[in-house]
PDB file of C-alpha atoms in Angstrom:
ATOM      1  CA  UNK A   1       7.228  -4.372 -41.211  1.00 44.00           C
ATOM      2  CA  UNK A   2       9.616  -1.565 -40.216  1.00 46.00           C
ATOM      3  CA  UNK A   3      10.905  -0.993 -36.686  1.00 44.00           C
ATOM      4  CA  UNK A   4       8.599   1.967 -36.033  1.00 43.00           C
ATOM      5  CA  UNK A   5       5.557  -0.138 -36.836  1.00 42.00           C
ATOM      6  CA  UNK A   6       6.817  -3.018 -34.693  1.00 42.00           C
ATOM      7  CA  UNK A   7       7.467  -0.732 -31.755  1.00 42.00           C
ATOM      8  CA  UNK A   8       3.999   0.736 -32.120  1.00 42.00           C
ATOM      9  CA  UNK A   9       2.550  -2.697 -31.441  1.00 43.00           C
ATOM     10  CA  UNK A  10       3.764  -2.478 -27.860  1.00 42.00           C
ATOM     11  CA  UNK A  11       5.439  -4.851 -25.424  1.00 44.00           C
ATOM     12  CA  UNK A  12       4.183  -8.029 -26.999  1.00 47.00           C
ATOM     13  CA  UNK A  13       6.266  -7.137 -30.070  1.00 46.00           C
ATOM     14  CA  UNK A  14       9.282  -6.399 -27.901  1.00 47.00           C
ATOM     15  CA  UNK A  15       9.207  -9.528 -25.780  1.00 48.00           C
ATOM     16  CA  UNK A  16       7.748 -12.252 -27.995  1.00 47.00           C
ATOM     17  CA  UNK A  17      10.016 -15.023 -29.207  1.00 41.00           C
ATOM     18  CA  UNK A  18      11.091 -14.927 -32.824  1.00 40.00           C
ATOM     19  CA  UNK A  19       8.862 -11.997 -33.772  1.00 39.00           C
ATOM     20  CA  UNK A  20      10.300 -10.119 -36.775  1.00 38.00           C
ATOM     21  CA  UNK A  21      13.760  -9.475 -35.430  1.00 38.00           C
ATOM     22  CA  UNK A  22      12.969  -9.575 -31.712  1.00 39.00           C
ATOM     23  CA  UNK A  23      14.347 -12.924 -30.621  1.00 41.00           C
ATOM     24  CA  UNK A  24      14.634 -14.667 -27.271  1.00 43.00           C
ATOM     25  CA  UNK A  25      16.120 -17.896 -26.043  1.00 41.00           C
ATOM     26  CA  UNK A  26      13.755 -20.846 -26.052  1.00 35.00           C
ATOM     27  CA  UNK A  27      14.133 -21.554 -22.344  1.00 44.00           C
ATOM     28  CA  UNK A  28      15.205 -19.954 -19.107  1.00 62.00           C
ATOM     29  CA  UNK A  29      18.708 -20.278 -17.697  1.00 86.00           C
ATOM     30  CA  UNK A  30      20.141 -20.163 -14.191  1.00 90.00           C
ATOM     31  CA  UNK A  31      23.032 -17.715 -13.856  1.00 89.00           C
ATOM     32  CA  UNK A  32      25.159 -16.378 -10.970  1.00 91.00           C
ATOM     33  CA  UNK A  33      23.671 -13.346  -9.249  1.00 91.00           C
ATOM     34  CA  UNK A  34      27.038 -11.578  -9.475  1.00 90.00           C
ATOM     35  CA  UNK A  35      26.963 -11.849 -13.276  1.00 90.00           C
ATOM     36  CA  UNK A  36      23.871  -9.611 -13.528  1.00 92.00           C
ATOM     37  CA  UNK A  37      24.298  -5.852 -13.799  1.00 90.00           C
ATOM     38  CA  UNK A  38      21.409  -3.481 -13.189  1.00 87.00           C
ATOM     39  CA  UNK A  39      19.963  -1.351 -15.956  1.00 83.00           C
ATOM     40  CA  UNK A  40      21.298   2.240 -15.693  1.00 81.00           C
ATOM     41  CA  UNK A  41      18.177   3.428 -17.521  1.00 76.00           C
ATOM     42  CA  UNK A  42      15.757   1.919 -15.014  1.00 76.00           C
ATOM     43  CA  UNK A  43      12.989   4.522 -14.435  1.00 76.00           C
ATOM     44  CA  UNK A  44      12.522   3.420 -10.833  1.00 77.00           C
ATOM     45  CA  UNK A  45      15.136   5.078  -8.620  1.00 73.00           C
ATOM     46  CA  UNK A  46      13.637   4.301  -5.201  1.00 76.00           C
ATOM     47  CA  UNK A  47      12.529   0.949  -3.802  1.00 79.00           C
ATOM     48  CA  UNK A  48      10.238   0.534  -0.799  1.00 77.00           C
ATOM     49  CA  UNK A  49      12.298  -1.197   1.929  1.00 85.00           C
ATOM     50  CA  UNK A  50       9.266  -2.920   3.454  1.00 85.00           C
ATOM     51  CA  UNK A  51       8.255  -4.391   0.102  1.00 81.00           C
ATOM     52  CA  UNK A  52      11.822  -5.544  -0.519  1.00 86.00           C
ATOM     53  CA  UNK A  53      11.966  -7.158   2.926  1.00 89.00           C
ATOM     54  CA  UNK A  54       8.699  -8.996   2.260  1.00 88.00           C
ATOM     55  CA  UNK A  55       9.948 -10.177  -1.128  1.00 89.00           C
ATOM     56  CA  UNK A  56      13.250 -11.272   0.417  1.00 91.00           C
ATOM     57  CA  UNK A  57      11.392 -13.419   2.950  1.00 91.00           C
ATOM     58  CA  UNK A  58       9.285 -14.954   0.185  1.00 90.00           C
ATOM     59  CA  UNK A  59      12.398 -15.763  -1.841  1.00 90.00           C
ATOM     60  CA  UNK A  60      14.074 -17.337   1.199  1.00 89.00           C
ATOM     61  CA  UNK A  61      11.060 -19.628   1.532  1.00 88.00           C
ATOM     62  CA  UNK A  62      10.074 -20.333  -2.059  1.00 88.00           C
ATOM     63  CA  UNK A  63      12.982 -19.161  -4.198  1.00 87.00           C
ATOM     64  CA  UNK A  64      12.609 -17.003  -7.308  1.00 88.00           C
ATOM     65  CA  UNK A  65       9.487 -18.410  -8.938  1.00 84.00           C
ATOM     66  CA  UNK A  66       9.617 -16.370 -12.146  1.00 85.00           C
ATOM     67  CA  UNK A  67      12.784 -15.624 -14.114  1.00 88.00           C
ATOM     68  CA  UNK A  68      14.307 -12.179 -14.453  1.00 88.00           C
ATOM     69  CA  UNK A  69      14.525 -10.747 -17.971  1.00 88.00           C
ATOM     70  CA  UNK A  70      18.100 -10.005 -19.075  1.00 89.00           C
ATOM     71  CA  UNK A  71      20.282  -9.546 -22.146  1.00 90.00           C
ATOM     72  CA  UNK A  72      23.929 -10.494 -22.643  1.00 89.00           C
ATOM     73  CA  UNK A  73      26.429  -7.626 -22.775  1.00 87.00           C
ATOM     74  CA  UNK A  74      30.205  -8.150 -22.916  1.00 84.00           C
ATOM     75  CA  UNK A  75      30.096 -11.574 -21.328  1.00 82.00           C
ATOM     76  CA  UNK A  76      27.756 -10.516 -18.532  1.00 87.00           C
ATOM     77  CA  UNK A  77      24.011 -10.066 -18.194  1.00 91.00           C
ATOM     78  CA  UNK A  78      22.224  -6.721 -18.051  1.00 90.00           C
ATOM     79  CA  UNK A  79      18.892  -6.626 -16.255  1.00 91.00           C
ATOM     80  CA  UNK A  80      15.879  -5.504 -18.270  1.00 88.00           C
ATOM     81  CA  UNK A  81      13.017  -6.345 -15.917  1.00 84.00           C
ATOM     82  CA  UNK A  82      12.851  -7.639 -12.355  1.00 86.00           C
ATOM     83  CA  UNK A  83      15.158  -5.390 -10.327  1.00 86.00           C
ATOM     84  CA  UNK A  84      13.203  -5.885  -7.112  1.00 87.00           C
ATOM     85  CA  UNK A  85      13.584  -9.633  -7.458  1.00 90.00           C
ATOM     86  CA  UNK A  86      17.298  -9.197  -8.074  1.00 92.00           C
ATOM     87  CA  UNK A  87      17.757  -6.959  -5.027  1.00 91.00           C
ATOM     88  CA  UNK A  88      15.741  -9.279  -2.807  1.00 91.00           C
ATOM     89  CA  UNK A  89      17.632 -12.323  -4.115  1.00 92.00           C
ATOM     90  CA  UNK A  90      20.944 -10.717  -3.222  1.00 92.00           C
ATOM     91  CA  UNK A  91      19.653  -9.786   0.222  1.00 92.00           C
ATOM     92  CA  UNK A  92      18.463 -13.366   0.720  1.00 92.00           C
ATOM     93  CA  UNK A  93      21.950 -14.636  -0.079  1.00 91.00           C
ATOM     94  CA  UNK A  94      21.123 -16.457  -3.310  1.00 92.00           C
ATOM     95  CA  UNK A  95      24.142 -17.231  -5.473  1.00 91.00           C
ATOM     96  CA  UNK A  96      22.157 -17.876  -8.663  1.00 90.00           C
ATOM     97  CA  UNK A  97      18.768 -16.940 -10.118  1.00 91.00           C
ATOM     98  CA  UNK A  98      16.653 -18.022 -13.105  1.00 91.00           C
ATOM     99  CA  UNK A  99      16.719 -15.646 -16.076  1.00 90.00           C
ATOM    100  CA  UNK A 100      15.076 -15.346 -19.466  1.00 88.00           C
ATOM    101  CA  UNK A 101      17.641 -14.091 -21.992  1.00 89.00           C
ATOM    102  CA  UNK A 102      16.417 -11.797 -24.782  1.00 87.00           C
ATOM    103  CA  UNK A 103      18.201 -10.037 -27.624  1.00 86.00           C
ATOM    104  CA  UNK A 104      17.356  -6.334 -27.234  1.00 86.00           C
ATOM    105  CA  UNK A 105      19.225  -3.300 -28.478  1.00 86.00           C
ATOM    106  CA  UNK A 106      19.708  -0.271 -26.205  1.00 86.00           C
ATOM    107  CA  UNK A 107      16.521   1.467 -27.319  1.00 86.00           C
ATOM    108  CA  UNK A 108      14.407  -1.645 -26.811  1.00 85.00           C
ATOM    109  CA  UNK A 109      15.844  -2.059 -23.303  1.00 84.00           C
ATOM    110  CA  UNK A 110      14.741   1.466 -22.367  1.00 83.00           C
ATOM    111  CA  UNK A 111      11.288   0.913 -23.848  1.00 83.00           C
ATOM    112  CA  UNK A 112      10.827  -2.381 -22.017  1.00 82.00           C
ATOM    113  CA  UNK A 113      11.864  -0.775 -18.714  1.00 79.00           C
ATOM    114  CA  UNK A 114       9.406   2.073 -19.272  1.00 82.00           C
ATOM    115  CA  UNK A 115       6.532  -0.239 -20.112  1.00 78.00           C
ATOM    116  CA  UNK A 116       7.268  -2.458 -17.113  1.00 74.00           C
ATOM    117  CA  UNK A 117       6.921   0.521 -14.781  1.00 72.00           C
ATOM    118  CA  UNK A 118       4.645   3.221 -16.193  1.00 72.00           C
ATOM    119  CA  UNK A 119       1.327   1.657 -15.216  1.00 64.00           C
ATOM    120  CA  UNK A 120       2.407   0.840 -11.663  1.00 65.00           C
ATOM    121  CA  UNK A 121       0.923   3.116  -9.031  1.00 57.00           C
ATOM    122  CA  UNK A 122       4.003   2.882  -6.784  1.00 65.00           C
ATOM    123  CA  UNK A 123       6.266   4.505  -9.385  1.00 76.00           C
ATOM    124  CA  UNK A 124       6.108   8.172  -8.440  1.00 86.00           C
ATOM    125  CA  UNK A 125       5.316  10.883 -11.025  1.00 91.00           C
ATOM    126  CA  UNK A 126       8.833  12.357 -10.989  1.00 93.00           C
ATOM    127  CA  UNK A 127      10.427   8.987 -11.769  1.00 89.00           C
ATOM    128  CA  UNK A 128       7.965   8.519 -14.616  1.00 89.00           C
ATOM    129  CA  UNK A 129       8.694  12.028 -15.899  1.00 92.00           C
ATOM    130  CA  UNK A 130      12.455  11.489 -15.763  1.00 91.00           C
ATOM    131  CA  UNK A 131      12.132   8.181 -17.600  1.00 89.00           C
ATOM    132  CA  UNK A 132      10.121   9.824 -20.367  1.00 93.00           C
ATOM    133  CA  UNK A 133      12.453  12.840 -20.585  1.00 93.00           C
ATOM    134  CA  UNK A 134      15.584  10.696 -20.819  1.00 89.00           C
ATOM    135  CA  UNK A 135      14.030   8.663 -23.623  1.00 91.00           C
ATOM    136  CA  UNK A 136      12.830  11.763 -25.515  1.00 93.00           C
ATOM    137  CA  UNK A 137      16.257  13.385 -25.300  1.00 92.00           C
ATOM    138  CA  UNK A 138      18.234  10.271 -26.175  1.00 88.00           C
ATOM    139  CA  UNK A 139      16.218   9.121 -29.169  1.00 89.00           C
ATOM    140  CA  UNK A 140      14.928  12.507 -30.361  1.00 92.00           C
ATOM    141  CA  UNK A 141      11.307  11.461 -30.741  1.00 92.00           C
ATOM    142  CA  UNK A 142       8.219  13.587 -30.160  1.00 94.00           C
ATOM    143  CA  UNK A 143       5.789  13.183 -27.279  1.00 95.00           C
ATOM    144  CA  UNK A 144       3.254  11.813 -29.751  1.00 93.00           C
ATOM    145  CA  UNK A 145       5.695   9.229 -31.117  1.00 92.00           C
ATOM    146  CA  UNK A 146       6.623   8.022 -27.634  1.00 90.00           C
ATOM    147  CA  UNK A 147       2.950   7.853 -26.651  1.00 89.00           C
ATOM    148  CA  UNK A 148       2.220   5.605 -29.630  1.00 87.00           C
ATOM    149  CA  UNK A 149       5.183   3.345 -28.828  1.00 85.00           C
ATOM    150  CA  UNK A 150       3.990   2.887 -25.248  1.00 83.00           C
ATOM    151  CA  UNK A 151       0.236   2.833 -25.922  1.00 81.00           C
ATOM    152  CA  UNK A 152      -0.399   5.936 -23.810  1.00 82.00           C
ATOM    153  CA  UNK A 153      -2.188   9.262 -24.216  1.00 88.00           C
ATOM    154  CA  UNK A 154       0.153  12.022 -25.410  1.00 92.00           C
ATOM    155  CA  UNK A 155      -1.184  14.378 -22.725  1.00 93.00           C
ATOM    156  CA  UNK A 156      -0.001  11.977 -20.033  1.00 89.00           C
ATOM    157  CA  UNK A 157       3.575  12.218 -21.254  1.00 92.00           C
ATOM    158  CA  UNK A 158       3.439  15.978 -21.910  1.00 94.00           C
ATOM    159  CA  UNK A 159       2.017  16.839 -18.508  1.00 92.00           C
ATOM    160  CA  UNK A 160       4.298  14.510 -16.578  1.00 93.00           C
ATOM    161  CA  UNK A 161       7.429  15.786 -18.340  1.00 95.00           C
ATOM    162  CA  UNK A 162       6.325  19.348 -17.540  1.00 95.00           C
ATOM    163  CA  UNK A 163       6.705  18.498 -13.830  1.00 96.00           C
ATOM    164  CA  UNK A 164      10.455  18.666 -14.405  1.00 96.00           C
ATOM    165  CA  UNK A 165      10.121  22.410 -15.042  1.00 96.00           C
ATOM    166  CA  UNK A 166       9.207  22.932 -11.387  1.00 97.00           C
ATOM    167  CA  UNK A 167      11.840  23.956  -8.844  1.00 97.00           C
ATOM    168  CA  UNK A 168      14.043  21.049  -7.762  1.00 96.00           C
ATOM    169  CA  UNK A 169      12.807  21.295  -4.172  1.00 97.00           C
ATOM    170  CA  UNK A 170       9.216  21.054  -5.382  1.00 97.00           C
ATOM    171  CA  UNK A 171      10.029  18.011  -7.503  1.00 96.00           C
ATOM    172  CA  UNK A 172      11.528  16.314  -4.459  1.00 96.00           C
ATOM    173  CA  UNK A 173       8.356  17.040  -2.474  1.00 96.00           C
ATOM    174  CA  UNK A 174       6.333  15.328  -5.201  1.00 95.00           C
ATOM    175  CA  UNK A 175       8.739  12.398  -5.291  1.00 91.00           C
ATOM    176  CA  UNK A 176       8.430  11.718  -1.561  1.00 90.00           C
ATOM    177  CA  UNK A 177       4.647  12.254  -1.642  1.00 91.00           C
ATOM    178  CA  UNK A 178       4.629  15.386   0.508  1.00 95.00           C
ATOM    179  CA  UNK A 179       2.480  17.096  -2.125  1.00 96.00           C
ATOM    180  CA  UNK A 180       0.274  15.691  -4.875  1.00 94.00           C
ATOM    181  CA  UNK A 181       0.225  16.210  -8.611  1.00 92.00           C
ATOM    182  CA  UNK A 182      -2.861  18.329  -7.977  1.00 93.00           C
ATOM    183  CA  UNK A 183      -0.703  20.690  -5.933  1.00 96.00           C
ATOM    184  CA  UNK A 184       1.901  20.506  -8.709  1.00 95.00           C
ATOM    185  CA  UNK A 185      -0.672  21.714 -11.214  1.00 92.00           C
ATOM    186  CA  UNK A 186      -1.219  24.816  -9.116  1.00 95.00           C
ATOM    187  CA  UNK A 187       2.485  25.431  -8.492  1.00 96.00           C
ATOM    188  CA  UNK A 188       3.234  25.077 -12.202  1.00 93.00           C
ATOM    189  CA  UNK A 189       1.198  28.247 -12.710  1.00 92.00           C
ATOM    190  CA  UNK A 190       3.749  30.205 -10.630  1.00 94.00           C
ATOM    191  CA  UNK A 191       6.648  31.311 -12.821  1.00 92.00           C
ATOM    192  CA  UNK A 192       8.956  32.370  -9.975  1.00 94.00           C
ATOM    193  CA  UNK A 193      10.717  29.243  -8.663  1.00 95.00           C
ATOM    194  CA  UNK A 194      11.517  30.840  -5.304  1.00 95.00           C
ATOM    195  CA  UNK A 195       7.802  31.519  -4.876  1.00 95.00           C
ATOM    196  CA  UNK A 196       7.036  27.927  -5.908  1.00 96.00           C
ATOM    197  CA  UNK A 197       9.289  26.693  -3.112  1.00 96.00           C
ATOM    198  CA  UNK A 198       7.737  29.086  -0.614  1.00 95.00           C
ATOM    199  CA  UNK A 199       4.194  27.966  -1.421  1.00 96.00           C
ATOM    200  CA  UNK A 200       5.273  24.317  -1.453  1.00 97.00           C
ATOM    201  CA  UNK A 201       6.671  24.642   2.068  1.00 96.00           C
ATOM    202  CA  UNK A 202       3.426  26.257   3.179  1.00 96.00           C
ATOM    203  CA  UNK A 203       1.390  23.417   1.670  1.00 96.00           C
ATOM    204  CA  UNK A 204       3.434  20.885   3.631  1.00 96.00           C
ATOM    205  CA  UNK A 205       3.544  22.843   6.890  1.00 96.00           C
ATOM    206  CA  UNK A 206      -0.183  23.590   6.935  1.00 95.00           C
ATOM    207  CA  UNK A 207      -1.437  20.483   5.179  1.00 95.00           C
ATOM    208  CA  UNK A 208      -3.190  22.605   2.571  1.00 95.00           C
ATOM    209  CA  UNK A 209      -5.599  20.961   0.170  1.00 95.00           C
ATOM    210  CA  UNK A 210      -5.383  21.610  -3.554  1.00 95.00           C
ATOM    211  CA  UNK A 211      -8.388  23.930  -3.298  1.00 96.00           C
ATOM    212  CA  UNK A 212      -6.778  25.880  -0.453  1.00 95.00           C
ATOM    213  CA  UNK A 213      -3.567  26.131  -2.464  1.00 95.00           C
ATOM    214  CA  UNK A 214      -5.497  27.536  -5.421  1.00 95.00           C
ATOM    215  CA  UNK A 215      -7.058  30.140  -3.150  1.00 93.00           C
ATOM    216  CA  UNK A 216      -3.633  31.052  -1.783  1.00 93.00           C
ATOM    217  CA  UNK A 217      -2.045  31.463  -5.207  1.00 92.00           C
ATOM    218  CA  UNK A 218      -4.898  33.651  -6.410  1.00 90.00           C
ATOM    219  CA  UNK A 219      -3.633  36.240  -3.945  1.00 87.00           C
ATOM    220  CA  UNK A 220      -0.254  36.386  -5.704  1.00 81.00           C
ATOM    221  CA  UNK A 221       0.612  39.127  -8.246  1.00 72.00           C
ATOM    222  CA  UNK A 222      -0.820  38.314 -11.680  1.00 61.00           C
ATOM    223  CA  UNK A 223       2.625  38.162 -13.326  1.00 54.00           C
ATOM    224  CA  UNK A 224       3.183  34.914 -11.443  1.00 55.00           C
ATOM    225  CA  UNK A 225       0.296  33.220 -13.227  1.00 49.00           C
ATOM    226  CA  UNK A 226       0.973  30.870 -16.097  1.00 50.00           C
ATOM    227  CA  UNK A 227      -1.947  28.987 -17.585  1.00 41.00           C
ATOM    228  CA  UNK A 228       0.009  27.570 -20.518  1.00 41.00           C
ATOM    229  CA  UNK A 229       0.008  23.992 -19.232  1.00 41.00           C
ATOM    230  CA  UNK A 230      -3.169  22.071 -18.579  1.00 45.00           C
ATOM    231  CA  UNK A 231      -2.576  19.864 -15.549  1.00 41.00           C
ATOM    232  CA  UNK A 232      -6.153  18.780 -15.160  1.00 42.00           C
ATOM    233  CA  UNK A 233      -5.668  15.539 -17.090  1.00 41.00           C
ATOM    234  CA  UNK A 234      -3.586  12.387 -17.039  1.00 46.00           C
ATOM    235  CA  UNK A 235      -1.064  13.051 -14.284  1.00 52.00           C
ATOM    236  CA  UNK A 236      -1.782   9.858 -12.434  1.00 47.00           C
ATOM    237  CA  UNK A 237      -1.790   6.210 -13.397  1.00 42.00           C
ATOM    238  CA  UNK A 238      -2.903   5.565 -16.970  1.00 42.00           C
ATOM    239  CA  UNK A 239      -6.576   4.647 -16.960  1.00 44.00           C
ATOM    240  CA  UNK A 240      -7.342   1.089 -17.915  1.00 41.00           C
ATOM    241  CA  UNK A 241      -9.604   2.119 -20.781  1.00 42.00           C
ATOM    242  CA  UNK A 242      -6.705   4.064 -22.332  1.00 49.00           C
ATOM    243  CA  UNK A 243      -4.589   0.935 -22.669  1.00 50.00           C
ATOM    244  CA  UNK A 244      -4.493  -0.658 -26.077  1.00 51.00           C
ATOM    245  CA  UNK A 245      -4.756  -4.403 -26.497  1.00 51.00           C
ATOM    246  CA  UNK A 246      -1.048  -4.688 -27.312  1.00 49.00           C
ATOM    247  CA  UNK A 247      -0.117  -2.975 -24.042  1.00 52.00           C
ATOM    248  CA  UNK A 248      -2.357  -5.334 -22.093  1.00 53.00           C
ATOM    249  CA  UNK A 249      -0.695  -8.267 -23.844  1.00 52.00           C
ATOM    250  CA  UNK A 250       2.722  -6.823 -23.090  1.00 52.00           C
ATOM    251  CA  UNK A 251       1.954  -6.422 -19.392  1.00 53.00           C
ATOM    252  CA  UNK A 252       0.688  -9.988 -19.214  1.00 54.00           C
ATOM    253  CA  UNK A 253       3.810 -11.239 -21.010  1.00 51.00           C
ATOM    254  CA  UNK A 254       6.138  -9.313 -18.702  1.00 54.00           C
ATOM    255  CA  UNK A 255       4.290 -10.568 -15.645  1.00 51.00           C
ATOM    256  CA  UNK A 256       4.859 -14.107 -16.859  1.00 49.00           C
ATOM    257  CA  UNK A 257       8.568 -13.513 -17.428  1.00 46.00           C
ATOM    258  CA  UNK A 258       9.447 -11.556 -14.270  1.00 42.00           C
TER     259      UNK A 258
END
């Protein structure tokens, strides 16, 4: 079976031991915390401090109950999954942590990081969009090809990536949850980025609903309208009934390993 077909099977193909070229060690190891480097391609850029503090307290009491997933690179370990555990372990003063060592190439590392995070509601839409965009640009695949690799609907990827066409200030407002993806759908129909920012500020200042924002934008000149992108579907968390069996297996496998 070629690599494309294997990748299309999802995370279970990526993480399983001895599965057609994707190999792992047979047992977990304990390694120094300082020997683990974070993954520069981690989609998650922000970490909730309260959640980290709670996890730190749990680790102080019980230790790290499930190993982090890493690969060996130049005599050190690069993190693939479990960054919150790593951060909390460092904060708790641990000098070593359990890890599960896998043999992944660079592309597989990015895919595993995406799959670990994309179905989590606390990963904001902009972080998801940036993760998808970086993968698309680096590996020159289509939205449809990436969707098949991750077991997602193509429209989810297309519409999330389109968020990155919004003004930077608007993207930041989405990232920090000042406006919703419903508001983003409306703002995407405004071609002038300065006007996008203006309306975004008004949404925040007045607490406008999506419906009120639609009414406001209808008063704008017609040359600001752009109906080329359909934002009515798949901007939020992937629905459970869209997940293929291999993605469900992958999530279960990752949960066991991290």
